[in-house]
Coordinates of C-alpha atoms and ligand atoms in Angstrom, one line a residue:
X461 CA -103.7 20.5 -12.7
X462 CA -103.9 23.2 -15.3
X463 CA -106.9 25.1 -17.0
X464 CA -108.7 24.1 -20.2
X465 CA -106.0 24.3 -22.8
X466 CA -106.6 28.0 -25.0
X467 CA -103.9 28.3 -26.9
X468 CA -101.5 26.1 -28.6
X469 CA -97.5 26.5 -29.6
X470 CA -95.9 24.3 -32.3
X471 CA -92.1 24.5 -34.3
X472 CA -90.6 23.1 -37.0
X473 CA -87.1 21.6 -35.6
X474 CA -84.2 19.2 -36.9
X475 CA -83.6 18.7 -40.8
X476 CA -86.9 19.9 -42.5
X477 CA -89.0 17.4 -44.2
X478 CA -91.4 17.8 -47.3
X479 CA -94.5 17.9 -45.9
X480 CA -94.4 20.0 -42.9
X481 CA -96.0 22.7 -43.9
X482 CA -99.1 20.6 -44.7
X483 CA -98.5 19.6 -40.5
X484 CA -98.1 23.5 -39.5
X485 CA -101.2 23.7 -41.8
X486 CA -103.4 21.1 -40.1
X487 CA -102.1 22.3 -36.6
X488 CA -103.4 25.6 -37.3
X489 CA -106.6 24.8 -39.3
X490 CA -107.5 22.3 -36.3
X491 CA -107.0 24.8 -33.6
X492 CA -109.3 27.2 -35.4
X493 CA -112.2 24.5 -35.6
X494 CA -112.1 23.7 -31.7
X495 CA -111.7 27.5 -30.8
X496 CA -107.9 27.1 -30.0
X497 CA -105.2 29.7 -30.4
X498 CA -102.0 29.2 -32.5
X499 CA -99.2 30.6 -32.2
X500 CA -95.8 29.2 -34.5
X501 CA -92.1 29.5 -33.3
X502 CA -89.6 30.5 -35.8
X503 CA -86.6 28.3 -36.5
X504 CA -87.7 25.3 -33.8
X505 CA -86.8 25.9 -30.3
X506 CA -84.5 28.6 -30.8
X507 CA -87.7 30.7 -31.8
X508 CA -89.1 29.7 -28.2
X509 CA -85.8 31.0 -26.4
X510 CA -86.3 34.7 -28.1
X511 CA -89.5 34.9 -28.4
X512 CA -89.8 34.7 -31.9
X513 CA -93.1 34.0 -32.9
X514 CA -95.7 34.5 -34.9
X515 CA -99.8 33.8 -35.0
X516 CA -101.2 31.0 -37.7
X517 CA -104.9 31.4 -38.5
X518 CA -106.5 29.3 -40.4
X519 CA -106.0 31.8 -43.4
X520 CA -102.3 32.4 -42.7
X521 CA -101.5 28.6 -43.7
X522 CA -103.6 28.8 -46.9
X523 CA -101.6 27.4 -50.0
X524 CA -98.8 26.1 -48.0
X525 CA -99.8 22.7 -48.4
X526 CA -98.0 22.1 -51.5
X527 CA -94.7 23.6 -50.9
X528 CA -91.7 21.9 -49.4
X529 CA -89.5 23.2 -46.5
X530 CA -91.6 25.3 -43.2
X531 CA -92.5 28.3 -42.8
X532 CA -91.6 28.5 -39.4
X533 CA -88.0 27.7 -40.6
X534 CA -85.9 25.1 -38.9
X535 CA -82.7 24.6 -36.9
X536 CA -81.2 23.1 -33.9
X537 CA -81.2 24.9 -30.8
X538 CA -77.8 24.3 -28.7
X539 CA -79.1 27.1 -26.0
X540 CA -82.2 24.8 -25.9
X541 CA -79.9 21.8 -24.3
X542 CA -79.0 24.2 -21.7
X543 CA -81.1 24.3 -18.7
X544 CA -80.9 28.8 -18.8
X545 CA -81.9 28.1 -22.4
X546 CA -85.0 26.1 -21.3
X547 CA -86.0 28.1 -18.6
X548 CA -85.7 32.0 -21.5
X549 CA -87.8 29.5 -23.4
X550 CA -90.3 28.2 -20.8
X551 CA -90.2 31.9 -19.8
X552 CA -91.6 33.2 -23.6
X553 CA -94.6 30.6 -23.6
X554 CA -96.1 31.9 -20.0
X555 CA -95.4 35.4 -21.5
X556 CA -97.7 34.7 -24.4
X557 CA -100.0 32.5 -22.3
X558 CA -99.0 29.3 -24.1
X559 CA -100.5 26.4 -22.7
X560 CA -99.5 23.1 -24.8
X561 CA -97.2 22.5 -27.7
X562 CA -97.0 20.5 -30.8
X563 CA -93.7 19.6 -31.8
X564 CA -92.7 18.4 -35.5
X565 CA -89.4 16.9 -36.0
X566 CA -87.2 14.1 -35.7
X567 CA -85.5 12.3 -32.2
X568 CA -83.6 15.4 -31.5
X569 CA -86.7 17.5 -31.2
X570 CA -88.4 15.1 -28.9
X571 CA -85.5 14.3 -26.7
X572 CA -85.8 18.2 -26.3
X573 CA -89.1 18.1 -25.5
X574 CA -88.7 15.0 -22.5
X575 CA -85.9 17.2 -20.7
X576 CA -88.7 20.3 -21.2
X577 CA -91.4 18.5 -19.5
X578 CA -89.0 17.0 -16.9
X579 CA -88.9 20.7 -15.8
X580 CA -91.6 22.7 -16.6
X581 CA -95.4 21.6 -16.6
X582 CA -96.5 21.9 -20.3
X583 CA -98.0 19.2 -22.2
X584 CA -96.5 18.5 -25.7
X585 CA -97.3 16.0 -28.0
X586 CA -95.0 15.4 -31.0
X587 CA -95.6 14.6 -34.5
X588 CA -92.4 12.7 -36.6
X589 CA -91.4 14.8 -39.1
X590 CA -87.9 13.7 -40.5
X591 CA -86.9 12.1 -44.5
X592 CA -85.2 9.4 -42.8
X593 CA -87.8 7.6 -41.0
X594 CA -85.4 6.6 -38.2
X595 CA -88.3 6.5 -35.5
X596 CA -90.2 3.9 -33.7
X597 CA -93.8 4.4 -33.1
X598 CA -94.9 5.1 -37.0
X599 CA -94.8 3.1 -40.6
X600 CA -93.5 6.2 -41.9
X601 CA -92.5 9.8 -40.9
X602 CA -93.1 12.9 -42.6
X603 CA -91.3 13.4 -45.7
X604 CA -90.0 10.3 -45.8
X605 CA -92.2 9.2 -48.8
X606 CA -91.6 12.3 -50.9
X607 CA -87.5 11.7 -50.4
X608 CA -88.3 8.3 -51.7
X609 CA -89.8 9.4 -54.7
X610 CA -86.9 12.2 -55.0
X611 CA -84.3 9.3 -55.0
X612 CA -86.2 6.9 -56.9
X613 CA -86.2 9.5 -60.0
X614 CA -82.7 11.0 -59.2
X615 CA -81.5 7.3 -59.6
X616 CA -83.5 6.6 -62.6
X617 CA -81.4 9.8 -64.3
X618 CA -78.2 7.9 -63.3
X619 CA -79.4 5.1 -65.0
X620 CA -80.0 7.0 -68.5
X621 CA -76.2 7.9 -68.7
X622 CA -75.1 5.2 -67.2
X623 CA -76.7 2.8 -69.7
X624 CA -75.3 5.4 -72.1
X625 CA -71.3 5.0 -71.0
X626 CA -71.6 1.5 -69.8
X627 CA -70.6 3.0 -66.1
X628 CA -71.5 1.6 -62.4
X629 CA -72.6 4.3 -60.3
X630 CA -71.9 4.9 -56.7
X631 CA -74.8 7.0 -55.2
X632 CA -75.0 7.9 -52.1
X633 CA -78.8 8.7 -50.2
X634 CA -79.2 10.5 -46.7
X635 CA -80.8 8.5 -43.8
X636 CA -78.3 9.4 -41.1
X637 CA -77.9 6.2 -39.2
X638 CA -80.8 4.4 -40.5
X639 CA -81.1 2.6 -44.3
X640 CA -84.5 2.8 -45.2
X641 CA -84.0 5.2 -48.1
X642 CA -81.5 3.5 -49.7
X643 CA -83.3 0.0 -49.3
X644 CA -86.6 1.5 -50.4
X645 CA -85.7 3.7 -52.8
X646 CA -82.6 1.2 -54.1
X647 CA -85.5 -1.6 -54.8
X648 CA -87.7 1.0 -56.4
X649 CA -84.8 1.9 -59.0
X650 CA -83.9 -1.3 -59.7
X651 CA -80.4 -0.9 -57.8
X652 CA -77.6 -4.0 -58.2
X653 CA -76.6 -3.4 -54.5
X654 CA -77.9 -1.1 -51.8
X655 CA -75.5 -0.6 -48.7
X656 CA -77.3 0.0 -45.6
X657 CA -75.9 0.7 -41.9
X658 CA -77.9 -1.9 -40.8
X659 CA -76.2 -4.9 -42.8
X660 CA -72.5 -4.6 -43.7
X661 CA -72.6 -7.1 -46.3
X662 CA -69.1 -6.6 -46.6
X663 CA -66.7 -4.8 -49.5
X664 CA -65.8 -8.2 -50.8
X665 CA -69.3 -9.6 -51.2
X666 CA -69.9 -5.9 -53.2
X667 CA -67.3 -7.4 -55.8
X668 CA -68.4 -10.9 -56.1
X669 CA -72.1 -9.1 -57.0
X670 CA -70.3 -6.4 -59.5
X671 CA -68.5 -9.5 -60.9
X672 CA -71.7 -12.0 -61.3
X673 CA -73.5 -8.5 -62.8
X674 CA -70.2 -8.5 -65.9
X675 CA -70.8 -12.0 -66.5
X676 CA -74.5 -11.8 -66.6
X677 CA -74.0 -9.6 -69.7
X678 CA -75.0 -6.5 -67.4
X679 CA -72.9 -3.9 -69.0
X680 CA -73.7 -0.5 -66.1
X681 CA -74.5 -1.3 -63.0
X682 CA -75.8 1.1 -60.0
X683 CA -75.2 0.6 -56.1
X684 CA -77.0 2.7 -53.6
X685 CA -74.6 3.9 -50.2
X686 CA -76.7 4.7 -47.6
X687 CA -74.5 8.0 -46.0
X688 CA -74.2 5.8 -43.0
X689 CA -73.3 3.1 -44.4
X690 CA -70.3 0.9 -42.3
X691 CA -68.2 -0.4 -44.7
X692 CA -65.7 2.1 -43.7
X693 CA -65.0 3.5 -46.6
X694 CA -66.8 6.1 -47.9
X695 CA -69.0 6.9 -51.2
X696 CA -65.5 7.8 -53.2
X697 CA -63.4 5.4 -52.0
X698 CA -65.8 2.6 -53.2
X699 CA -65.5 3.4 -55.8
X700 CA -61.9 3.6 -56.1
X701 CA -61.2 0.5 -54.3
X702 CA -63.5 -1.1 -56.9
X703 CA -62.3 0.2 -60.0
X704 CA -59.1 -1.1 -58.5
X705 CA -60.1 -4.5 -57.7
X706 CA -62.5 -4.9 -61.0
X707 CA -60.8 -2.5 -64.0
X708 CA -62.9 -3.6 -66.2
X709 CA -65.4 -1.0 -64.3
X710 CA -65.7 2.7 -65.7
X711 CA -66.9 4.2 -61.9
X712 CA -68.4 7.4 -60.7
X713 CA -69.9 8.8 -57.9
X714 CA -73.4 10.9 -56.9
X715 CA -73.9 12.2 -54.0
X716 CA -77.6 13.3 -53.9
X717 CA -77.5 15.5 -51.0
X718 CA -80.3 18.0 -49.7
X719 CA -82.0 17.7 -52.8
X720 CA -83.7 14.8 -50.9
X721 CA -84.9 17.0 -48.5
X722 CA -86.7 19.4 -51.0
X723 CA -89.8 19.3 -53.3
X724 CA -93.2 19.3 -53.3
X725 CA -94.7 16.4 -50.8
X726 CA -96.6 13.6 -52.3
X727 CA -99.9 13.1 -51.6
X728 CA -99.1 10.2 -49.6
X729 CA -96.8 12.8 -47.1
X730 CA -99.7 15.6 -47.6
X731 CA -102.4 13.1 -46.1
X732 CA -100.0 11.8 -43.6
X733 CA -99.2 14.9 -42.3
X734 CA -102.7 16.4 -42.6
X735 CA -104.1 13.3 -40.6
X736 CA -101.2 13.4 -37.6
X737 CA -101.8 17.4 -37.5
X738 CA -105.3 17.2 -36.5
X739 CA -105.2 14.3 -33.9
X740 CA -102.2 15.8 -32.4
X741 CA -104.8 19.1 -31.6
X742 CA -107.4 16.7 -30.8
X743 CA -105.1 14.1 -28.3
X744 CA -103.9 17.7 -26.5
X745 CA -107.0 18.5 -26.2
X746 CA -108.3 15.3 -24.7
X747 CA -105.7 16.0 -22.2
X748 CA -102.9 13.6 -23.8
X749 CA -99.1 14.5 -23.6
X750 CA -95.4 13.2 -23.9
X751 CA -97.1 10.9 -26.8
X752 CA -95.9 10.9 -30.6
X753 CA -99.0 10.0 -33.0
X754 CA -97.8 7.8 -35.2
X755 CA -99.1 5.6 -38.7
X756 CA -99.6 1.7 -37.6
X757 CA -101.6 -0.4 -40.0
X758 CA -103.4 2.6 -41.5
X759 CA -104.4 3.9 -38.4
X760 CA -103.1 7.5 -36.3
X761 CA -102.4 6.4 -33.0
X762 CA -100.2 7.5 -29.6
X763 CA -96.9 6.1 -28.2
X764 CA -95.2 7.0 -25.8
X765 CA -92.4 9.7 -26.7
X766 CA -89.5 7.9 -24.8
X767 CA -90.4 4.7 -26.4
X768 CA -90.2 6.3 -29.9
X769 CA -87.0 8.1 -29.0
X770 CA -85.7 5.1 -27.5
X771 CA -86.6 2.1 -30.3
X772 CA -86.0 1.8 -33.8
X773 CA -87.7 -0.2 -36.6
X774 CA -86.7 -3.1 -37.9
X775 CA -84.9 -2.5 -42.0
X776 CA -86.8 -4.8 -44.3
X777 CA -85.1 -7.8 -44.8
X778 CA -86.9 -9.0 -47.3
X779 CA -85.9 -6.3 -49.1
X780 CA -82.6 -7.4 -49.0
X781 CA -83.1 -10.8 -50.0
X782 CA -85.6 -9.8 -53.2
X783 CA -82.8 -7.6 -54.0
X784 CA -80.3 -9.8 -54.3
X785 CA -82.9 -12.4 -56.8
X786 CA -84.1 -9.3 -59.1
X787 CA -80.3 -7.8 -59.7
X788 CA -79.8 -11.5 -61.2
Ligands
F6P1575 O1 -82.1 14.0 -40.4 C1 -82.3 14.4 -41.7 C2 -81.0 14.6 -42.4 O2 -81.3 15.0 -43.8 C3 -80.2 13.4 -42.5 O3 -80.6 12.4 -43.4 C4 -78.8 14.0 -42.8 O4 -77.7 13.1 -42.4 C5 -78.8 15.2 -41.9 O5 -80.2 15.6 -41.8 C6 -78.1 16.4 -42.6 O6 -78.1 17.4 -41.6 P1 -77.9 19.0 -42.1 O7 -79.1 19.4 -42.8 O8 -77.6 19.7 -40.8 O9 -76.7 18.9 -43.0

């Protein structure tokens, strides 16, 4: 059984996400109120293998709440899926007398973390920091909101000149495997049709909506692609195969890209973050581990890591359905 915990690691890993620095911010902040050491890993677990660290007092996060991307710097570590690159790493946290860790990032970084604890004995507790909000266990993950709001007004600039040229606009949104930007944010922006992984609709029932939009009077349309979408065709060939099918269409294609994983967070991802920051200390402390905190019905509470690695969450289907009614 080990000591009283004294001082606590944390990293940034997997795709950044607006709104992790107000995490690192509230990891730190935290640790200084109960007494706790912090010490921050550059670049996510690689930092951990070579020792690349640095201490984050509660002044060294000041005015960091507002700014997209970490300060610890991201990446994924391929030497951390080796068992030599766990044990350097394992190795560089009893060198700097390390006794927990907080880890903020998306599946990847906590399936890192499970085959860590499988073999060495330090507690971790992880906090879901990712745009696409691909994990089980939380309403919504860190940065997830502000990438909504990124697409939302990205879209509503396509709309502007595509009103303008009486174009339909193919444009595609991250997510990875998981739809919930391109529903969300397709709803938000008033999309005609919103592809998602997790309901091929079909390339054919694309054209009868398309066609029902021309003969509704609608003169520009816009369809959001989720970049995992499995219609098996991507973003440009859509729209090829459309213009093909349906002439009368004037097509083109945006493909939005990192921008979505930029920007300031929204206050919604700064409280989020803030709030899952300090419990994560406070569960640690209380002797927690292998748990993600999580946001369920307003309220910061625990799962079990391997349960949020191993579920998803159900798309909105409702969504869908609304969809289809309000692009009459
Ligand atoms: O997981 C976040 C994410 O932005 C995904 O939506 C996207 O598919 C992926 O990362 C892109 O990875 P990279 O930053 O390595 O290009």
């Amino acid at each position: 059984m080990k000591g009283p915990i004294r001082k606590i690691g944390v990293i940034t890993s997997g795709g950044d996400a607006p709104g992790m620095n107000a995490a690192l911010r509230a990891v730190a902040r935290a640790c200084t109120y109960y007494k706790v050491e912090c010490i921050g890993f550059y670049r996510g677990y690689q930092g951990m293998i070579e020792g690349d660290s640095v201490e984050l007092s509660a002044r060294s996060v000041r005015n960091i709440i507002s700014k997209g991307g970490t300060i610890l710097k991201s990446a994924r570590s391929k030497e951390f899926r080796t068992v030599e690159g766990r044990r350097k790493a394992h190795e560089n946290l009893i060198k700097e007398g390390i006794d927990a860790l907080v880890l903020i990032g998306g599946d990847g970084t906590f399936r890192g973390g499970v085959a860590f604890s499988k073999e060495f004995d330090m507690p971790f507790i992880g906090i879901p920091g990712t745009i696409d909000n691909d994990i089980a266990g939380t309403a919504s993950t860190i940065g997830y909101d502000t990438a909504l709001n990124t697409v939302v007004d990205s879209i509503d600039k396509i709309r502007d000149t595509a009103s303008s040229h009486n174009r339909l606009f193919f444009v595609e949104v991250m997510g990875r495997d998981a739809g919930f930007i391109a529903l969300n944010a397709g709803v938000g922006a008033g999309a005609e049709e919103i592809l998602i992984p997790e309901e091929d609709l079909g390339v054919d029932r694309l054209l009868q909506t398309l066609q029902k939009s021309k003969r509704s009077g609608k003169l520009s349309s816009i369809v959001v692609v989720s970049e995992g979408d499995k219609t098996g065709k991507n973003v440009f060939e859509l729209a090829d195969y459309v213009t093909e099918k349906l002439p009368q269409y004037d097509a083109r294609v945006s493909v939005l890209g990192h921008m979505q994983r930029g920007g300031s967070p929204s206050c919604f991802d700064r409280v989020l973050a803030s709030r899952m920051g300090v419990n994560a200390v406070e569960f640690l402390l209380d002797g927690k581990s292998n748990v993600m905190v999580g946001l369920i019905e307003g309220k910061i509470i625990t799962t079990d890591i391997e349960q949020a690695i191993k579920n998803t969450h159900d798309i909105n289907r409702e969504l869908l359905r609304i969809t289809d009614i309000l692009s009459v």
